mmCIF file with all atom_site columns, C-alpha atoms in Angstrom:
data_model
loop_
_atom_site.group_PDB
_atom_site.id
_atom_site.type_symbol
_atom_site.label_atom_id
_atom_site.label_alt_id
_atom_site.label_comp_id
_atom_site.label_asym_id
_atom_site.label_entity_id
_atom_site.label_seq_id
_atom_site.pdbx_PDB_ins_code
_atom_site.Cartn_x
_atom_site.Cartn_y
_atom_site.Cartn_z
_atom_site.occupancy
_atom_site.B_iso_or_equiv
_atom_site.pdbx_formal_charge
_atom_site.auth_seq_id
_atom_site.auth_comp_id
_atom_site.auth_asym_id
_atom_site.auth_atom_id
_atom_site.pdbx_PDB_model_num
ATOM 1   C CA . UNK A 1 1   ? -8.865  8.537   9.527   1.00 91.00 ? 1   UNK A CA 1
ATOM 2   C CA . UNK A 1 2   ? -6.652  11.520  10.151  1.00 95.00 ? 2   UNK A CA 1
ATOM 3   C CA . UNK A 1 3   ? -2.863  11.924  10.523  1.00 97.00 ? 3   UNK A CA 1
ATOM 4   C CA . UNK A 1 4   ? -3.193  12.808  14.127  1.00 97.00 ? 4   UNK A CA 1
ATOM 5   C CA . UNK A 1 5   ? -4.724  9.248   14.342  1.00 96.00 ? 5   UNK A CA 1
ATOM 6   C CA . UNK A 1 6   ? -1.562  7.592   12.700  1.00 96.00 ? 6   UNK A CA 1
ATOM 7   C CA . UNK A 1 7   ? 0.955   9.840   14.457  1.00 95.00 ? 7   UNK A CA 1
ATOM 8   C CA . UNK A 1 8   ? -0.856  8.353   17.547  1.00 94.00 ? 8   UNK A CA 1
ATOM 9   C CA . UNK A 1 9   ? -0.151  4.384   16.772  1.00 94.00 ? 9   UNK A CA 1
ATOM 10  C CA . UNK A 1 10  ? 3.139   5.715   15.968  1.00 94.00 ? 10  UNK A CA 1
ATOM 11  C CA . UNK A 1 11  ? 3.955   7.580   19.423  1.00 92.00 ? 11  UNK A CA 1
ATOM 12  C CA . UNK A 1 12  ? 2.013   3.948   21.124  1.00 93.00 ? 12  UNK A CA 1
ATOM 13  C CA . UNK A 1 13  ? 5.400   2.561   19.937  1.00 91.00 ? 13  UNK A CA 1
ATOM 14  C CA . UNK A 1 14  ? 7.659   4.561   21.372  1.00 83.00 ? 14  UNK A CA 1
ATOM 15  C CA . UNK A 1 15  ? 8.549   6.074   17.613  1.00 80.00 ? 15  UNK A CA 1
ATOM 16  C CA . UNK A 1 16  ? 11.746  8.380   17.674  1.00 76.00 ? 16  UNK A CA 1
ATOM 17  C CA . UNK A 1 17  ? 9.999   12.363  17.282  1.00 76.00 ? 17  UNK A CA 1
ATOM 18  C CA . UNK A 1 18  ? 12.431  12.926  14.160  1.00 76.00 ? 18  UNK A CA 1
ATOM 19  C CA . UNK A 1 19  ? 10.518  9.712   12.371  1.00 88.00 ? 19  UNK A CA 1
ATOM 20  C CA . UNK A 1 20  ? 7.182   11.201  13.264  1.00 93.00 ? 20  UNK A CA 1
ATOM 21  C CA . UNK A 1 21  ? 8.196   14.768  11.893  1.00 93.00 ? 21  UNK A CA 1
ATOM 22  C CA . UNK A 1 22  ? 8.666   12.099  8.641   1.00 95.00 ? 22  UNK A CA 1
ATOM 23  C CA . UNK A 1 23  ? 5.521   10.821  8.537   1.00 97.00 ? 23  UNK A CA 1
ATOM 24  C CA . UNK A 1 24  ? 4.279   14.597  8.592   1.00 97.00 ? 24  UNK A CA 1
ATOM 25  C CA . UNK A 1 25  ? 6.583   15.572  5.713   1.00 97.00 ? 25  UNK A CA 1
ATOM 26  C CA . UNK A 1 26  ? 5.243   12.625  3.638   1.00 98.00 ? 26  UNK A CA 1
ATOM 27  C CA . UNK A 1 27  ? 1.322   13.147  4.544   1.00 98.00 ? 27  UNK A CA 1
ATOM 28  C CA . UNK A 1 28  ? 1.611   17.090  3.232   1.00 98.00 ? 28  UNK A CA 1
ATOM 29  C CA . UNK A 1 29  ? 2.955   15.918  0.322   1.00 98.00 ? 29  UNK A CA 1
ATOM 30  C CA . UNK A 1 30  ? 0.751   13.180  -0.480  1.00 98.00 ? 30  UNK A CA 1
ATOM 31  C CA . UNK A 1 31  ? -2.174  15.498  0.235   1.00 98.00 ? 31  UNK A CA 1
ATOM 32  C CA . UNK A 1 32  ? -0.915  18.125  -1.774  1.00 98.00 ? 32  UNK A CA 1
ATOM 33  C CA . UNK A 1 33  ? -0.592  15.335  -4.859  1.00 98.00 ? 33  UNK A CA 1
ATOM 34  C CA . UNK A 1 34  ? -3.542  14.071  -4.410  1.00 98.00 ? 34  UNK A CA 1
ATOM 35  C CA . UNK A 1 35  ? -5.542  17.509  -3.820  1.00 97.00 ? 35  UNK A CA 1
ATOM 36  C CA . UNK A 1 36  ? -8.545  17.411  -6.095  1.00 97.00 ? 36  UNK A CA 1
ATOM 37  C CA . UNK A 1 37  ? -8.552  13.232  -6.180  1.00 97.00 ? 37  UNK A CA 1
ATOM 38  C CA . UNK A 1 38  ? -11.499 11.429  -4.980  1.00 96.00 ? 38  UNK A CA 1
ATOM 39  C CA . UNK A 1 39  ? -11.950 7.153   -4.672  1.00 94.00 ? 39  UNK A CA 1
ATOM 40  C CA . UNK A 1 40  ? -15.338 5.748   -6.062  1.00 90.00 ? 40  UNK A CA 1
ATOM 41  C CA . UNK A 1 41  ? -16.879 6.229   -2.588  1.00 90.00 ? 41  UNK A CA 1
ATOM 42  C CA . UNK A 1 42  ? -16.668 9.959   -2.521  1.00 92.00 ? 42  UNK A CA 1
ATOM 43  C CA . UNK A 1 43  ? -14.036 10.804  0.510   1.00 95.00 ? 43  UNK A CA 1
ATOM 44  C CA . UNK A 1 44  ? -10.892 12.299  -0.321  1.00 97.00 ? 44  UNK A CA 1
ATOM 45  C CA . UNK A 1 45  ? -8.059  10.191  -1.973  1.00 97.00 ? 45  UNK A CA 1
ATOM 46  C CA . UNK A 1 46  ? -5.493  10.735  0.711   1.00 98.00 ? 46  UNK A CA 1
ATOM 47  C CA . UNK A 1 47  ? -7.644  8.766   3.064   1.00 98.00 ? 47  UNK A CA 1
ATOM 48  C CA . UNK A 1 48  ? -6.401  5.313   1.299   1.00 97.00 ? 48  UNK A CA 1
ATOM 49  C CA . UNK A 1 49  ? -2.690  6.110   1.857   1.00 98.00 ? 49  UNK A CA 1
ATOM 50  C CA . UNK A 1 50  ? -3.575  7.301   5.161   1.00 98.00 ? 50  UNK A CA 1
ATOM 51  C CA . UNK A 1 51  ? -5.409  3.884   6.348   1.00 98.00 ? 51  UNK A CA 1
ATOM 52  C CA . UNK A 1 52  ? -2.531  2.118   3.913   1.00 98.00 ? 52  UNK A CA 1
ATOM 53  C CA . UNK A 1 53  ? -0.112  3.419   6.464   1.00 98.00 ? 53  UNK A CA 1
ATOM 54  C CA . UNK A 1 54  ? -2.090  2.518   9.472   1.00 98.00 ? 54  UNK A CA 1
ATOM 55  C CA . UNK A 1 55  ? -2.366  -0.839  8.712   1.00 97.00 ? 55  UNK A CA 1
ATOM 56  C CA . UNK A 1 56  ? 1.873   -0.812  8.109   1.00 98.00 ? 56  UNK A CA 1
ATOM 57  C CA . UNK A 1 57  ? 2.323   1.217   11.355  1.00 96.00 ? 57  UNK A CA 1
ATOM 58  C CA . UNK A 1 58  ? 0.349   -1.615  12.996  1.00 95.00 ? 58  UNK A CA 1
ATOM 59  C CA . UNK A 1 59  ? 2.601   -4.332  11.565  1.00 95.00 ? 59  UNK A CA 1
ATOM 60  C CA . UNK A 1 60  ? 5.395   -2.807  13.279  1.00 94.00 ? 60  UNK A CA 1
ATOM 61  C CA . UNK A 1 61  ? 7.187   -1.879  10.424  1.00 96.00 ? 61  UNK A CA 1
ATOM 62  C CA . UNK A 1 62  ? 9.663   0.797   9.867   1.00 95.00 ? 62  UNK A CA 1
ATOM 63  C CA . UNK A 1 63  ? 9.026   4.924   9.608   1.00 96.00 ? 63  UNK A CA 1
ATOM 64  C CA . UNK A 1 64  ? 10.281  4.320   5.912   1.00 96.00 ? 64  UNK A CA 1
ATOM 65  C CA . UNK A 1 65  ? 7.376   1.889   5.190   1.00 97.00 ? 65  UNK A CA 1
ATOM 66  C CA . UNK A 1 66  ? 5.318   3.975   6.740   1.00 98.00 ? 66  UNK A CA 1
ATOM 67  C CA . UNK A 1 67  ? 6.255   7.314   5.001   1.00 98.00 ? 67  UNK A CA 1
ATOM 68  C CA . UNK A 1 68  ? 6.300   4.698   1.400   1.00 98.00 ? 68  UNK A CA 1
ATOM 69  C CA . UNK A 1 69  ? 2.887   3.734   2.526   1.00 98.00 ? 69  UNK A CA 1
ATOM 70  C CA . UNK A 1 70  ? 1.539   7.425   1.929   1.00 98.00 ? 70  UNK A CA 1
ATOM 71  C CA . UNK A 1 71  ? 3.329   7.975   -0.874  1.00 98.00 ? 71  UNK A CA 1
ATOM 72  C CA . UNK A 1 72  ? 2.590   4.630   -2.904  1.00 97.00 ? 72  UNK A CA 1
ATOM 73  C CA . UNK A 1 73  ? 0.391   6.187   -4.928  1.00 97.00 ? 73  UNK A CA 1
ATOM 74  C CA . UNK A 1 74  ? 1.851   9.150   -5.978  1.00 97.00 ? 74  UNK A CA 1
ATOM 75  C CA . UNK A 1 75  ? 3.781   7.913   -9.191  1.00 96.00 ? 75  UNK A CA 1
ATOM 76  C CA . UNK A 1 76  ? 0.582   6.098   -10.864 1.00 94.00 ? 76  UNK A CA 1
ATOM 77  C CA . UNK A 1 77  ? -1.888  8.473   -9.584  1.00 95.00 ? 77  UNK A CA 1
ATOM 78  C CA . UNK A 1 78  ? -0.541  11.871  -9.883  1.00 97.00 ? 78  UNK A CA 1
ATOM 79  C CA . UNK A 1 79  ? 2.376   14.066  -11.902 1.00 97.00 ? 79  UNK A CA 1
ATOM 80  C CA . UNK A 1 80  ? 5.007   13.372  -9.169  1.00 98.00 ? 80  UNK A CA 1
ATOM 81  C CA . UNK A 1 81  ? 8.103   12.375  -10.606 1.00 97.00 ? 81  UNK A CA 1
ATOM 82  C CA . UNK A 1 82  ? 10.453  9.245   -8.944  1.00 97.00 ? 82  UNK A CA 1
ATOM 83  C CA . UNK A 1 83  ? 13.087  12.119  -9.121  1.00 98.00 ? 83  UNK A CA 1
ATOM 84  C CA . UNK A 1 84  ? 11.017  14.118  -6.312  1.00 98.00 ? 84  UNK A CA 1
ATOM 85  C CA . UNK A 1 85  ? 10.832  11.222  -4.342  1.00 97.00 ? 85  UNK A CA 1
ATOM 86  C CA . UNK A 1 86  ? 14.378  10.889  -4.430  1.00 98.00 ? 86  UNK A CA 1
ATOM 87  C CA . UNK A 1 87  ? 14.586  14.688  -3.246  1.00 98.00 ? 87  UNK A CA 1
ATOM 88  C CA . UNK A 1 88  ? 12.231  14.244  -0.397  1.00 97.00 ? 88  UNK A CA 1
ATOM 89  C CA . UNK A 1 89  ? 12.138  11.145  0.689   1.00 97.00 ? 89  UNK A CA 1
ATOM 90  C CA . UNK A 1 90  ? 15.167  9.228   -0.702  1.00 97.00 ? 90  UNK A CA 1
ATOM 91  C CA . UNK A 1 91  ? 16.889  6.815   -2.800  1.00 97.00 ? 91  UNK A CA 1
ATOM 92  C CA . UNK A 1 92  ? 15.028  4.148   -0.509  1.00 96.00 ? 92  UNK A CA 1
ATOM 93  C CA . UNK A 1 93  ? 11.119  5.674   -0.080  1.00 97.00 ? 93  UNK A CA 1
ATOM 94  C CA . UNK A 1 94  ? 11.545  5.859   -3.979  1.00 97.00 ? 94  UNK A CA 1
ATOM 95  C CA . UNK A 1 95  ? 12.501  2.369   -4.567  1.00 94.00 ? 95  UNK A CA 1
ATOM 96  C CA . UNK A 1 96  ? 9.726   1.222   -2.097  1.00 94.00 ? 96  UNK A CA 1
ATOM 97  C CA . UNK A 1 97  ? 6.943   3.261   -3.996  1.00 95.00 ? 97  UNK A CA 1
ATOM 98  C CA . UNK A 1 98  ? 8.685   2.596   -7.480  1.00 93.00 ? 98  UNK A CA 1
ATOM 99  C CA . UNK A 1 99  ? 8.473   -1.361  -6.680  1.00 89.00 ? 99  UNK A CA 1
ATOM 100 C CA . UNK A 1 100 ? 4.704   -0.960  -5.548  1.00 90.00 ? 100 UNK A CA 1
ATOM 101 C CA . UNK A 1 101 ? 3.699   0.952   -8.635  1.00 88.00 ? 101 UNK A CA 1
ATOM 102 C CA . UNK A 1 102 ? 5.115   -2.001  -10.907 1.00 81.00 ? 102 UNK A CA 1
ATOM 103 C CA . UNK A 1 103 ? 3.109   -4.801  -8.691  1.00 75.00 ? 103 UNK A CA 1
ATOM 104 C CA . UNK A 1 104 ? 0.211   -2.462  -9.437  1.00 75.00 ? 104 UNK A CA 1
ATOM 105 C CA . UNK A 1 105 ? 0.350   -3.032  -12.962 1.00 74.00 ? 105 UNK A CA 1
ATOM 106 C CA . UNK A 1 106 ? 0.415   -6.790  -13.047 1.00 67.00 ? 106 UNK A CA 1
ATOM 107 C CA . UNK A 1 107 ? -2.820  -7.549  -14.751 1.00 66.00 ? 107 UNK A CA 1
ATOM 108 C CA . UNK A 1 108 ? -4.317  -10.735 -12.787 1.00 61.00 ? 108 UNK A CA 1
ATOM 109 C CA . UNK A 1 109 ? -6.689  -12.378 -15.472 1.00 61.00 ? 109 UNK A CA 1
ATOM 110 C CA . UNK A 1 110 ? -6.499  -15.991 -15.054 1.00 55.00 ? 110 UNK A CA 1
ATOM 111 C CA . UNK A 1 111 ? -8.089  -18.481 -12.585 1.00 54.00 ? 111 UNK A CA 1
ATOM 112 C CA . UNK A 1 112 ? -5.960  -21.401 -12.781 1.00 60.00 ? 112 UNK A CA 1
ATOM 113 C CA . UNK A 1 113 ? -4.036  -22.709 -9.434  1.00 58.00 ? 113 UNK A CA 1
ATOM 114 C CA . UNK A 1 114 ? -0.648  -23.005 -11.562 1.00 55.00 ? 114 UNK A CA 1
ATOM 115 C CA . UNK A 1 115 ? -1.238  -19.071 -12.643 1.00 62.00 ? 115 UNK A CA 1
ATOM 116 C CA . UNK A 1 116 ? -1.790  -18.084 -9.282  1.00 66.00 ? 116 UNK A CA 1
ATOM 117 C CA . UNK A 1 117 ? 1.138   -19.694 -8.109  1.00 64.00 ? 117 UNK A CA 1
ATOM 118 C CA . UNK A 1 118 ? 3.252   -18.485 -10.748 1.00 60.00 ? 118 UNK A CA 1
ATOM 119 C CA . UNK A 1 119 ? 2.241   -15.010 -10.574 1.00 66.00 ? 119 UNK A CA 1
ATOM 120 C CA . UNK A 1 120 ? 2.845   -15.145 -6.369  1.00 65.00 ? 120 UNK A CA 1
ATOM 121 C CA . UNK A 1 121 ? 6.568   -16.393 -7.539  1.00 63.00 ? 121 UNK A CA 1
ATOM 122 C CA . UNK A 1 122 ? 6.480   -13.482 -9.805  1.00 61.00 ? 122 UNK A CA 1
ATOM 123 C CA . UNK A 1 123 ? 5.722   -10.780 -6.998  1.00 66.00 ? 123 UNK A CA 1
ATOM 124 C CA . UNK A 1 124 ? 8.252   -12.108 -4.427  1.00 65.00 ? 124 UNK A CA 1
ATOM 125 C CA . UNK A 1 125 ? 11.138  -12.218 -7.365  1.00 56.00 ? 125 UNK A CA 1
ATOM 126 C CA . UNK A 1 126 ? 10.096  -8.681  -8.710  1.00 62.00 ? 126 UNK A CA 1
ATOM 127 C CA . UNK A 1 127 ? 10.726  -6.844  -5.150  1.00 63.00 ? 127 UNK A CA 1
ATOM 128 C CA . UNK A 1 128 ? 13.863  -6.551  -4.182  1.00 75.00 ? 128 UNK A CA 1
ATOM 129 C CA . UNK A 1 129 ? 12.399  -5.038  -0.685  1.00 87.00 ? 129 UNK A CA 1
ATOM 130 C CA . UNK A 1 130 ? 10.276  -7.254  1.204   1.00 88.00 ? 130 UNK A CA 1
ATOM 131 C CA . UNK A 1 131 ? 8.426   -3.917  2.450   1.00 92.00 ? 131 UNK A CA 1
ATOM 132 C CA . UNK A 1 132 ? 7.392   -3.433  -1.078  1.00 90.00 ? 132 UNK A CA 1
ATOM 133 C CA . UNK A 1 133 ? 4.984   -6.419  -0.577  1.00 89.00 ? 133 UNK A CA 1
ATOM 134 C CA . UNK A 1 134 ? 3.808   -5.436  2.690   1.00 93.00 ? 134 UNK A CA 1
ATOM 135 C CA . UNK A 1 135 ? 2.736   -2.164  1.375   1.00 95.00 ? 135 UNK A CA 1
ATOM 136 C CA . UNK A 1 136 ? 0.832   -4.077  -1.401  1.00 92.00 ? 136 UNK A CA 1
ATOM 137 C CA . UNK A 1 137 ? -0.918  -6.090  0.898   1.00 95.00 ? 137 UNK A CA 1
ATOM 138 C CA . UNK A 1 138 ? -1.509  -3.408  3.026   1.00 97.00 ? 138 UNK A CA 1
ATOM 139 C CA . UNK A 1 139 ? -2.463  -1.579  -0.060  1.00 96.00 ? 139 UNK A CA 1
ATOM 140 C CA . UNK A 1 140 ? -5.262  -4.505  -1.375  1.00 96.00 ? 140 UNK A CA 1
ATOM 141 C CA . UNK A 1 141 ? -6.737  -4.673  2.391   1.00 98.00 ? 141 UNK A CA 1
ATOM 142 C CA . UNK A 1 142 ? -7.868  -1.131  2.663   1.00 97.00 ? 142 UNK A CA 1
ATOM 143 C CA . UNK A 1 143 ? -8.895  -1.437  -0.915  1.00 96.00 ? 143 UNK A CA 1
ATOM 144 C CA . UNK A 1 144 ? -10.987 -5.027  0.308   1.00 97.00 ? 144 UNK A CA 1
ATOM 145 C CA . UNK A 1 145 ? -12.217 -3.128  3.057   1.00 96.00 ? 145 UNK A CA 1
ATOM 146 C CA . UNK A 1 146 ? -14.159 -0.668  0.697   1.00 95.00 ? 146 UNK A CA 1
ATOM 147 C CA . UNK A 1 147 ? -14.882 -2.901  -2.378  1.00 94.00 ? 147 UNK A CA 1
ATOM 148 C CA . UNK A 1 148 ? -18.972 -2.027  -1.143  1.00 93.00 ? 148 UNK A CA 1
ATOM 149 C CA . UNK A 1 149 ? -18.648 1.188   -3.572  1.00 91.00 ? 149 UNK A CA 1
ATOM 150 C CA . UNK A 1 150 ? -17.194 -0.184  -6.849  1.00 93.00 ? 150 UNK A CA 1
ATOM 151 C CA . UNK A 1 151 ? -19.726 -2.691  -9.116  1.00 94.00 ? 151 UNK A CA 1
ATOM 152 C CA . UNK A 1 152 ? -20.578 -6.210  -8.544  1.00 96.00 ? 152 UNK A CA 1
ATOM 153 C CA . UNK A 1 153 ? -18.416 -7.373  -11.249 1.00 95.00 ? 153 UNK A CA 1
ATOM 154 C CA . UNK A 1 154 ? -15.366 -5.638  -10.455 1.00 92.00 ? 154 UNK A CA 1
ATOM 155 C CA . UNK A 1 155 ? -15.549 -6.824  -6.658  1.00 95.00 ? 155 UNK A CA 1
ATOM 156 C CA . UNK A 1 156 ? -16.390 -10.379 -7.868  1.00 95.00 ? 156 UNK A CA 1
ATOM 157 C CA . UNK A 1 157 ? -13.117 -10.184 -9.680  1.00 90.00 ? 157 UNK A CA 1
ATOM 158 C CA . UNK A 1 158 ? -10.936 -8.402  -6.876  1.00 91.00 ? 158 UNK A CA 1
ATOM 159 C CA . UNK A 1 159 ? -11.966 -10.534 -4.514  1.00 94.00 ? 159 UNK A CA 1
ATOM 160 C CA . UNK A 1 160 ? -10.872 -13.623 -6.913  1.00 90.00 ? 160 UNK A CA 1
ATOM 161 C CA . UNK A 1 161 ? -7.592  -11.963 -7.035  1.00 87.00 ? 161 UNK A CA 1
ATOM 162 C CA . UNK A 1 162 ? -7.376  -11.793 -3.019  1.00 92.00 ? 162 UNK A CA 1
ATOM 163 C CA . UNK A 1 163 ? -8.202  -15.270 -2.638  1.00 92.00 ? 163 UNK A CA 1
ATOM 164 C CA . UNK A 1 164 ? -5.903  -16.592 -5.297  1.00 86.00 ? 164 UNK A CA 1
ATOM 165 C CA . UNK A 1 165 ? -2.716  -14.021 -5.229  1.00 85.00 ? 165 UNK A CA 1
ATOM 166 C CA . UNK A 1 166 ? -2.908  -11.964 -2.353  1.00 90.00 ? 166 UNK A CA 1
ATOM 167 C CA . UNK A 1 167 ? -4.477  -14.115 0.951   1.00 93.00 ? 167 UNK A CA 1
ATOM 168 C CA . UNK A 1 168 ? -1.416  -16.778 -0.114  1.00 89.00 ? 168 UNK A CA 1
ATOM 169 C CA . UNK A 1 169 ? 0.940   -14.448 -0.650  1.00 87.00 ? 169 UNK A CA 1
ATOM 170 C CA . UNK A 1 170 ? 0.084   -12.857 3.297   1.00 92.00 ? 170 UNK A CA 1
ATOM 171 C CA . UNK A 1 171 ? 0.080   -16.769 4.528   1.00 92.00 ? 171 UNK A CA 1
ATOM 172 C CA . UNK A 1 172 ? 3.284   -17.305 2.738   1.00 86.00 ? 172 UNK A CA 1
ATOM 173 C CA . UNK A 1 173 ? 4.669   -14.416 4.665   1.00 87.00 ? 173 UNK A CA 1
ATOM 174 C CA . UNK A 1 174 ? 3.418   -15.184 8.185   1.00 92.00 ? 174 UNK A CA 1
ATOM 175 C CA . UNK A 1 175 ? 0.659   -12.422 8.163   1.00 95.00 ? 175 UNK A CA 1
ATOM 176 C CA . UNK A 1 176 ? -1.919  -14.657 9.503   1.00 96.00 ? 176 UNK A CA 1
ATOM 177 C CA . UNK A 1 177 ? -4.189  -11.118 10.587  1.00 96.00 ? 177 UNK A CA 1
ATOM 178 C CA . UNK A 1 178 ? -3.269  -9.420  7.223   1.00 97.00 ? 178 UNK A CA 1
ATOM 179 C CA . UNK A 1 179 ? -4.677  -13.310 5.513   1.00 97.00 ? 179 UNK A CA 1
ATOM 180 C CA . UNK A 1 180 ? -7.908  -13.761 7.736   1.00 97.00 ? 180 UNK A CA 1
ATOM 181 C CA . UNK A 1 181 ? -8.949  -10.268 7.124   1.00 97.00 ? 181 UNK A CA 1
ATOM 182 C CA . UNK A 1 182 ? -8.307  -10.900 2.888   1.00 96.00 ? 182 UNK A CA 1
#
């Protein structure tokens, strides 16, 4: 996946030039951050932001998702600072990737119906921007789509979590594709 690939979905919807000079902005940066950063498969970290923000750009969703999208990373997995964010980005791109970050951290352990409905309760309540859970799903798809790499176990229990928090949560949402594929 390469930027010139999502610039391209972007331009197939007519995207305003200023938005894609955005999306530019936010893909240096995120490269730059995640310089040196590799995912258990071996390519370069800034490929899962990149496909994270493909699969937005395909939902239709705003140039602020999308620039969020590449940057949702950034505050867990490297020394950028909510404060740049703000700087670059904005007030809004910050609260988007803040908001992610926090669903991150939500440690799924149990198996139990009830749970999983309480903790789906728990991710609509805790963002205040819809987009925050879009990027999360968006986020937990790429991540689906390359669960080969990682050990049995751990895909055994990621996958638990997609069928219990995150395939409902897309359903509840009216993301039929975004389910199916989960």
């Amino acid at each position: 996946m390469s930027l010139e690939e999502l610039l391209g979905v972007l331009k197939n919807q007519n995207r305003d030039d200023d938005n894609l000079h955005l999306v530019r902005r936010a893909f240096d940066f995120a490269a730059r951050a995640h310089r040196g950063q590799y995912r258990i498969s071996g390519e370069a970290f800034i490929q899962h932001p990149l496909h994270v923000a493909r699969v937005v750009s395909e939902l239709e969703m705003d140039i602020i998702s999308v620039v969020a999208a590449l940057c949702h990373d950034l505050l867990e997995d490297t020394d950028v600072e909510r404060q740049e964010l703000v700087l670059e980005f904005g007030e809004e791109v910050a609260q988007i990737v803040e908001g992610v970050t926090k669903l991150s951290r939500i440690d799924f352990k149990s198996k139990e119906e009830q749970q999983a409905e309480n903790l789906r309760k728990m991710f609509l309540a805790m963002a205040e921007d819809l987009r925050v859970i879009i990027i999360k799903l968006a986020d937990r798809l790429h991540n689906m789509r390359t669960l080969g790499c990682v050990p049995k176990t751990k895909q055994q229990q990621k996958s638990r979590e997609t069928l219990d928090i995150y395939a409902p949560l897309a359903h509840r949402l009216g993301m039929f594709r975004v389910k199916m594929e989960l």
